[in-house]
Amino acid sequence: MEQKNESSFTGFILLGFSDRLQLEPVLFVVLLIFYIFTLLGNTTIIALSYLDPRLHTPMYFFLSNLSFLDMCYTTSIVPQLLVNLSGADKSISFGGCVVQMYISLALGCTECILLGVMALDRYAAVCRPLHYTAIMHPRLCALMASASWITGFANSLLQTVLVFLLPRCGRNKLAHFFCEIPPFLKLACVDTTMNVYATFFASVIILLTPVALIVFSYGQIVRAVLRIKSTAGQRKAFGTCGSHLTVVSLFFGTAFYVYYQPSSNNSQDQDKFMSLFYTVIIPMTNPPHIYAEEQGCEGSNEEGALEGL
């Protein structure tokens, strides 16, 4: 009964780490711990941002959005992965695969855009401290956050539809631990050049635009921080902002690696472990790092504003 009737089964087999069975029990325990900490950490940030009136600021509004997004993002992937790693059925239904690809891609795209928006918010906070509340008023914050979510889900809808329209000629074994576009394209039995181009151009917009905003914003922030006369203030600002840049670099770096590297069978294992980085590990480390950065940057903002007076 464990084997499915090939003629009636219309779903997919997530091979995941089946070629490394000795790793599956270890990965199960590690990922379960990471998932629990992700939920606890992000829930804590959301609760603090909501309950503490002092945190009702644009910075923590965006941070709450990011925390909620990270919880949803990991939840769209990790529970199914844990079931597969437990040695149970490694299959996923056709509808389940569609939903998983759509939701995970939408949330991943939204996070990319939201990180760019948060960089602009930091630029306004550090470089325009006296006009910060006028620039980042609640209506603009809500508009930018809504635009991030809408753009992410709209792009995901287009990409998911294009991928699932491809004929697969009965192929249903996905060499990955969740339904993601790059490995899914390898199941197609037709030329996927147009899909590759569509994914490439969409990723250029979704990945490169936020990266450009982050580079610009932090370039201006560095200039502002260097004008602070206090060495302690400079060290505090660079230390806190640097921790966030590390997380952002890991997120975008692994995403670039998976979506831009040439297709190769030898890179399948690397792709899986890279995907673990931006789907499981980074969502757990995002809130603490960014929360620490907000505290430090707020301190440097006050110092920078005093220096400018």
Short mmCIF file of C-alpha atoms in Angstrom, two decimals:
data_model
loop_
_atom_site.label_atom_id
_atom_site.label_comp_id
_atom_site.label_asym_id
_atom_site.label_seq_id
_atom_site.Cartn_x
_atom_site.Cartn_y
_atom_site.Cartn_z
CA MET A 1 0.00 0.00 0.00
CA GLU A 2 3.00 2.29 0.40
CA GLN A 3 3.69 2.35 -3.30
CA LYS A 4 1.40 4.52 -5.30
CA ASN A 5 -0.20 3.44 -8.53
CA GLU A 6 1.88 5.29 -11.13
CA SER A 7 -1.06 5.57 -13.53
CA SER A 8 -3.36 7.19 -10.97
CA PHE A 9 -0.85 9.32 -9.05
CA THR A 10 -0.89 12.89 -10.40
CA GLY A 11 1.25 14.53 -7.72
CA PHE A 12 5.00 14.80 -7.29
CA ILE A 13 7.76 13.00 -5.40
CA LEU A 14 10.04 15.34 -3.46
CA LEU A 15 13.35 13.48 -3.51
CA GLY A 16 14.90 16.02 -1.16
CA PHE A 17 17.83 14.40 0.65
CA SER A 18 16.93 10.81 -0.24
CA ASP A 19 20.43 10.22 -1.57
CA ARG A 20 21.79 11.06 1.90
CA LEU A 21 19.55 8.98 4.14
CA GLN A 22 22.01 9.15 7.04
CA LEU A 23 21.53 12.93 7.14
CA GLU A 24 17.74 12.89 7.27
CA PRO A 25 17.34 12.23 11.05
CA VAL A 26 19.91 14.92 11.86
CA LEU A 27 18.29 17.41 9.46
CA PHE A 28 14.87 16.63 10.95
CA VAL A 29 16.00 17.55 14.49
CA VAL A 30 17.99 20.62 13.40
CA LEU A 31 15.24 22.00 11.16
CA LEU A 32 12.57 21.38 13.80
CA ILE A 33 14.61 23.39 16.31
CA PHE A 34 15.20 26.17 13.78
CA TYR A 35 11.49 26.24 12.90
CA ILE A 36 10.43 26.51 16.55
CA PHE A 37 12.91 29.34 17.18
CA THR A 38 11.74 31.09 14.01
CA LEU A 39 8.14 31.04 15.23
CA LEU A 40 9.07 32.12 18.76
CA GLY A 41 11.46 34.87 17.67
CA ASN A 42 9.15 36.40 15.09
CA THR A 43 6.10 36.14 17.34
CA THR A 44 8.03 37.94 20.08
CA ILE A 45 9.00 40.78 17.74
CA ILE A 46 5.39 41.20 16.54
CA ALA A 47 4.05 41.15 20.09
CA LEU A 48 6.61 43.70 21.31
CA SER A 49 5.96 45.99 18.35
CA TYR A 50 2.21 45.86 19.03
CA LEU A 51 2.18 46.09 22.84
CA ASP A 52 4.89 48.69 23.45
CA PRO A 53 3.66 52.19 22.45
CA ARG A 54 7.28 53.35 22.13
CA LEU A 55 7.71 50.92 19.23
CA HIS A 56 4.79 52.29 17.21
CA THR A 57 7.21 53.72 14.65
CA PRO A 58 7.78 53.14 10.92
CA MET A 59 10.86 51.02 11.65
CA TYR A 60 8.96 48.56 13.81
CA PHE A 61 5.96 48.62 11.49
CA PHE A 62 8.18 47.25 8.72
CA LEU A 63 9.93 44.89 11.13
CA SER A 64 6.56 43.44 12.18
CA ASN A 65 5.69 42.93 8.52
CA LEU A 66 8.99 41.15 7.97
CA SER A 67 8.52 38.95 11.04
CA PHE A 68 5.01 37.93 9.99
CA LEU A 69 6.28 37.29 6.47
CA ASP A 70 9.15 35.10 7.74
CA MET A 71 6.76 32.99 9.82
CA CYS A 72 4.49 32.41 6.83
CA TYR A 73 7.45 31.77 4.52
CA THR A 74 9.00 29.02 6.63
CA THR A 75 5.57 27.54 7.39
CA SER A 76 4.89 27.16 3.66
CA ILE A 77 7.96 24.91 3.36
CA VAL A 78 9.22 23.43 6.64
CA PRO A 79 6.20 21.33 7.81
CA GLN A 80 6.11 19.45 4.49
CA LEU A 81 9.89 19.05 4.64
CA LEU A 82 9.72 17.65 8.18
CA VAL A 83 7.11 15.10 7.07
CA ASN A 84 9.38 14.00 4.21
CA LEU A 85 12.45 13.79 6.48
CA SER A 86 10.55 11.66 9.01
CA GLY A 87 10.76 8.78 6.53
CA ALA A 88 7.08 8.91 5.71
CA ASP A 89 5.52 9.41 2.30
CA LYS A 90 7.66 11.85 0.29
CA SER A 91 4.88 12.72 -2.13
CA ILE A 92 2.99 15.97 -2.49
CA SER A 93 -0.28 16.39 -4.35
CA PHE A 94 -0.49 18.44 -7.54
CA GLY A 95 -2.59 21.09 -5.79
CA GLY A 96 -0.26 21.08 -2.79
CA CYS A 97 2.74 21.67 -5.05
CA VAL A 98 0.98 24.55 -6.84
CA VAL A 99 0.06 26.19 -3.54
CA GLN A 100 3.52 25.67 -2.06
CA MET A 101 5.28 27.14 -5.08
CA TYR A 102 2.90 30.10 -5.29
CA ILE A 103 2.97 30.97 -1.59
CA SER A 104 6.70 30.45 -1.02
CA LEU A 105 7.67 32.36 -4.16
CA ALA A 106 5.25 35.18 -3.35
CA LEU A 107 6.56 35.54 0.19
CA GLY A 108 10.18 35.30 -0.96
CA CYS A 109 9.64 38.07 -3.54
CA THR A 110 7.79 40.18 -0.98
CA GLU A 111 10.69 39.83 1.47
CA CYS A 112 13.17 41.00 -1.17
CA ILE A 113 11.13 44.14 -1.85
CA LEU A 114 10.42 44.76 1.82
CA LEU A 115 14.13 44.63 2.67
CA GLY A 116 14.70 47.33 0.04
CA VAL A 117 11.90 49.44 1.51
CA MET A 118 13.36 49.03 5.01
CA ALA A 119 16.73 50.25 3.69
CA LEU A 120 15.03 53.44 2.44
CA ASP A 121 13.42 53.83 5.84
CA ARG A 122 16.85 53.60 7.47
CA TYR A 123 18.23 56.15 5.03
CA ALA A 124 15.50 58.61 6.05
CA ALA A 125 16.02 57.85 9.74
CA VAL A 126 19.79 58.29 9.73
CA CYS A 127 20.33 60.90 7.03
CA ARG A 128 17.17 62.97 7.55
CA PRO A 129 16.55 62.60 11.30
CA LEU A 130 14.87 65.98 11.77
CA HIS A 131 12.39 65.33 8.95
CA TYR A 132 11.99 61.60 9.52
CA THR A 133 8.47 61.63 10.95
CA ALA A 134 7.28 63.94 8.17
CA ILE A 135 8.82 61.78 5.42
CA MET A 136 7.81 58.36 6.78
CA HIS A 137 4.22 59.14 7.72
CA PRO A 138 1.87 56.20 8.41
CA ARG A 139 0.04 56.44 5.07
CA LEU A 140 3.30 56.19 3.09
CA CYS A 141 4.49 53.29 5.23
CA ALA A 142 1.23 51.41 4.67
CA LEU A 143 1.41 52.15 0.93
CA MET A 144 4.99 50.86 0.60
CA ALA A 145 4.25 47.73 2.64
CA SER A 146 1.10 47.02 0.59
CA ALA A 147 3.00 47.56 -2.66
CA SER A 148 5.62 45.03 -1.52
CA TRP A 149 3.00 42.36 -0.80
CA ILE A 150 0.98 43.02 -3.98
CA THR A 151 4.06 43.00 -6.23
CA GLY A 152 5.37 39.79 -4.68
CA PHE A 153 2.07 37.91 -5.05
CA ALA A 154 1.42 39.24 -8.57
CA ASN A 155 4.86 38.14 -9.78
CA SER A 156 4.45 34.74 -8.14
CA LEU A 157 1.07 34.22 -9.82
CA LEU A 158 2.57 34.88 -13.25
CA GLN A 159 5.63 32.67 -12.68
CA THR A 160 3.63 29.80 -11.18
CA VAL A 161 1.11 29.76 -14.03
CA LEU A 162 3.87 29.75 -16.65
CA VAL A 163 5.68 26.87 -14.94
CA PHE A 164 2.64 24.62 -14.48
CA LEU A 165 1.54 25.10 -18.08
CA LEU A 166 4.65 23.21 -19.21
CA PRO A 167 4.09 19.57 -20.25
CA ARG A 168 6.07 17.10 -18.14
CA CYS A 169 5.39 13.87 -20.06
CA GLY A 170 4.75 11.92 -16.87
CA ARG A 171 7.86 13.11 -15.02
CA ASN A 172 7.04 13.69 -11.37
CA LYS A 173 10.26 13.22 -9.37
CA LEU A 174 11.46 16.62 -8.20
CA ALA A 175 15.13 16.69 -7.14
CA HIS A 176 14.47 19.16 -4.35
CA PHE A 177 12.84 19.36 -0.91
CA PHE A 178 10.04 21.74 -1.98
CA CYS A 179 8.35 22.93 -5.15
CA GLU A 180 10.66 25.64 -6.50
CA ILE A 181 10.95 26.93 -10.06
CA PRO A 182 14.58 26.05 -11.06
CA PRO A 183 14.36 22.29 -10.28
CA PHE A 184 10.75 22.18 -11.50
CA LEU A 185 11.78 23.38 -14.96
CA LYS A 186 13.97 20.28 -15.28
CA LEU A 187 10.83 18.13 -15.31
CA ALA A 188 9.57 19.73 -18.52
CA CYS A 189 9.86 17.70 -21.73
CA VAL A 190 9.83 20.80 -23.98
CA ASP A 191 12.15 23.75 -24.48
CA THR A 192 11.98 25.98 -21.38
CA THR A 193 13.99 28.89 -22.77
CA MET A 194 11.07 31.32 -22.55
CA ASN A 195 10.39 30.30 -18.96
CA VAL A 196 14.05 30.74 -18.07
CA TYR A 197 14.01 34.23 -19.62
CA ALA A 198 10.78 35.12 -17.80
CA THR A 199 12.21 33.94 -14.49
CA PHE A 200 15.48 35.77 -15.16
CA PHE A 201 13.86 39.13 -15.97
CA ALA A 202 11.45 38.85 -13.04
CA SER A 203 14.31 38.03 -10.68
CA VAL A 204 16.31 40.98 -12.04
CA ILE A 205 13.48 43.29 -10.94
CA ILE A 206 12.69 41.51 -7.68
CA LEU A 207 16.31 40.93 -6.61
CA LEU A 208 18.41 43.67 -8.20
CA THR A 209 16.08 46.62 -7.50
CA PRO A 210 16.06 46.06 -3.71
CA VAL A 211 19.83 45.43 -3.79
CA ALA A 212 20.32 48.78 -5.56
CA LEU A 213 18.15 50.51 -2.92
CA ILE A 214 20.09 48.84 -0.11
CA VAL A 215 23.47 49.78 -1.60
CA PHE A 216 22.35 53.39 -2.13
CA SER A 217 20.81 53.70 1.33
CA TYR A 218 23.74 52.24 3.18
CA GLY A 219 26.18 54.26 1.12
CA GLN A 220 24.44 57.41 2.34
CA ILE A 221 24.25 56.00 5.88
CA VAL A 222 28.01 55.36 5.92
CA ARG A 223 28.64 58.94 4.83
CA ALA A 224 26.36 60.23 7.60
CA VAL A 225 27.93 58.00 10.25
CA LEU A 226 31.46 59.07 9.26
CA ARG A 227 30.45 62.63 10.07
CA ILE A 228 29.77 61.64 13.69
CA LYS A 229 32.70 62.93 15.74
CA SER A 230 32.32 60.32 18.46
CA THR A 231 34.34 57.16 17.77
CA ALA A 232 32.04 55.19 20.08
CA GLY A 233 29.00 56.38 18.11
CA GLN A 234 30.61 55.33 14.83
CA ARG A 235 31.54 51.92 16.20
CA LYS A 236 28.01 51.35 17.53
CA ALA A 237 26.35 52.37 14.27
CA PHE A 238 28.69 50.30 12.08
CA GLY A 239 28.40 47.29 14.38
CA THR A 240 24.60 47.21 14.44
CA CYS A 241 24.08 48.11 10.78
CA GLY A 242 26.81 45.68 9.78
CA SER A 243 24.99 42.77 11.43
CA HIS A 244 21.91 43.49 9.38
CA LEU A 245 23.93 43.79 6.18
CA THR A 246 25.40 40.37 6.90
CA VAL A 247 21.93 38.80 7.04
CA VAL A 248 20.77 40.68 3.94
CA SER A 249 23.91 39.63 2.06
CA LEU A 250 23.32 35.98 2.96
CA PHE A 251 19.68 36.15 1.85
CA PHE A 252 20.32 37.82 -1.49
CA GLY A 253 23.59 35.96 -2.06
CA THR A 254 22.03 32.52 -1.76
CA ALA A 255 19.02 33.60 -3.84
CA PHE A 256 21.34 34.89 -6.58
CA TYR A 257 23.30 31.64 -6.48
CA VAL A 258 20.22 29.45 -6.92
CA TYR A 259 18.46 31.56 -9.57
CA TYR A 260 21.41 32.80 -11.64
CA GLN A 261 23.91 29.97 -11.77
CA PRO A 262 24.02 27.77 -14.91
CA SER A 263 22.00 24.57 -14.67
CA SER A 264 24.15 21.58 -13.68
CA ASN A 265 23.48 18.17 -12.24
CA ASN A 266 26.59 18.48 -10.07
CA SER A 267 25.13 21.53 -8.35
CA GLN A 268 21.87 19.91 -7.17
CA ASP A 269 23.13 19.21 -3.65
CA GLN A 270 24.58 22.72 -3.40
CA ASP A 271 21.24 24.18 -4.53
CA LYS A 272 19.39 22.26 -1.82
CA PHE A 273 21.67 23.43 0.98
CA MET A 274 21.68 26.98 -0.36
CA SER A 275 17.88 26.88 -0.41
CA LEU A 276 17.92 25.75 3.22
CA PHE A 277 19.80 28.93 4.01
CA TYR A 278 17.24 31.39 2.70
CA THR A 279 14.14 29.34 3.53
CA VAL A 280 14.96 28.18 7.07
CA ILE A 281 18.10 29.69 8.60
CA ILE A 282 17.87 33.34 7.54
CA PRO A 283 14.18 33.78 8.55
CA MET A 284 15.24 32.74 12.06
CA THR A 285 18.16 35.19 12.22
CA ASN A 286 16.41 38.16 10.58
CA PRO A 287 14.36 39.55 13.52
CA PRO A 288 17.10 39.52 16.22
CA HIS A 289 19.67 41.10 13.90
CA ILE A 290 17.34 43.76 12.55
CA TYR A 291 15.89 44.47 16.01
CA ALA A 292 19.43 45.03 17.32
CA GLU A 293 20.19 47.23 14.34
CA GLU A 294 17.12 49.38 14.88
CA GLN A 295 18.16 49.95 18.51
CA GLY A 296 21.69 50.89 17.49
CA CYS A 297 20.70 53.01 14.51
CA GLU A 298 18.15 54.86 16.60
CA GLY A 299 20.96 55.71 19.02
CA SER A 300 23.21 56.84 16.17
CA ASN A 301 20.32 58.88 14.74
CA GLU A 302 20.04 60.90 17.95
CA GLU A 303 23.78 61.37 18.05
CA GLY A 304 23.90 62.34 14.39
CA ALA A 305 21.08 64.83 14.85
CA LEU A 306 22.88 66.42 17.81
CA GLU A 307 26.10 66.65 15.81
CA GLY A 308 24.27 68.39 13.01
CA LEU A 309 22.76 71.06 15.29
#
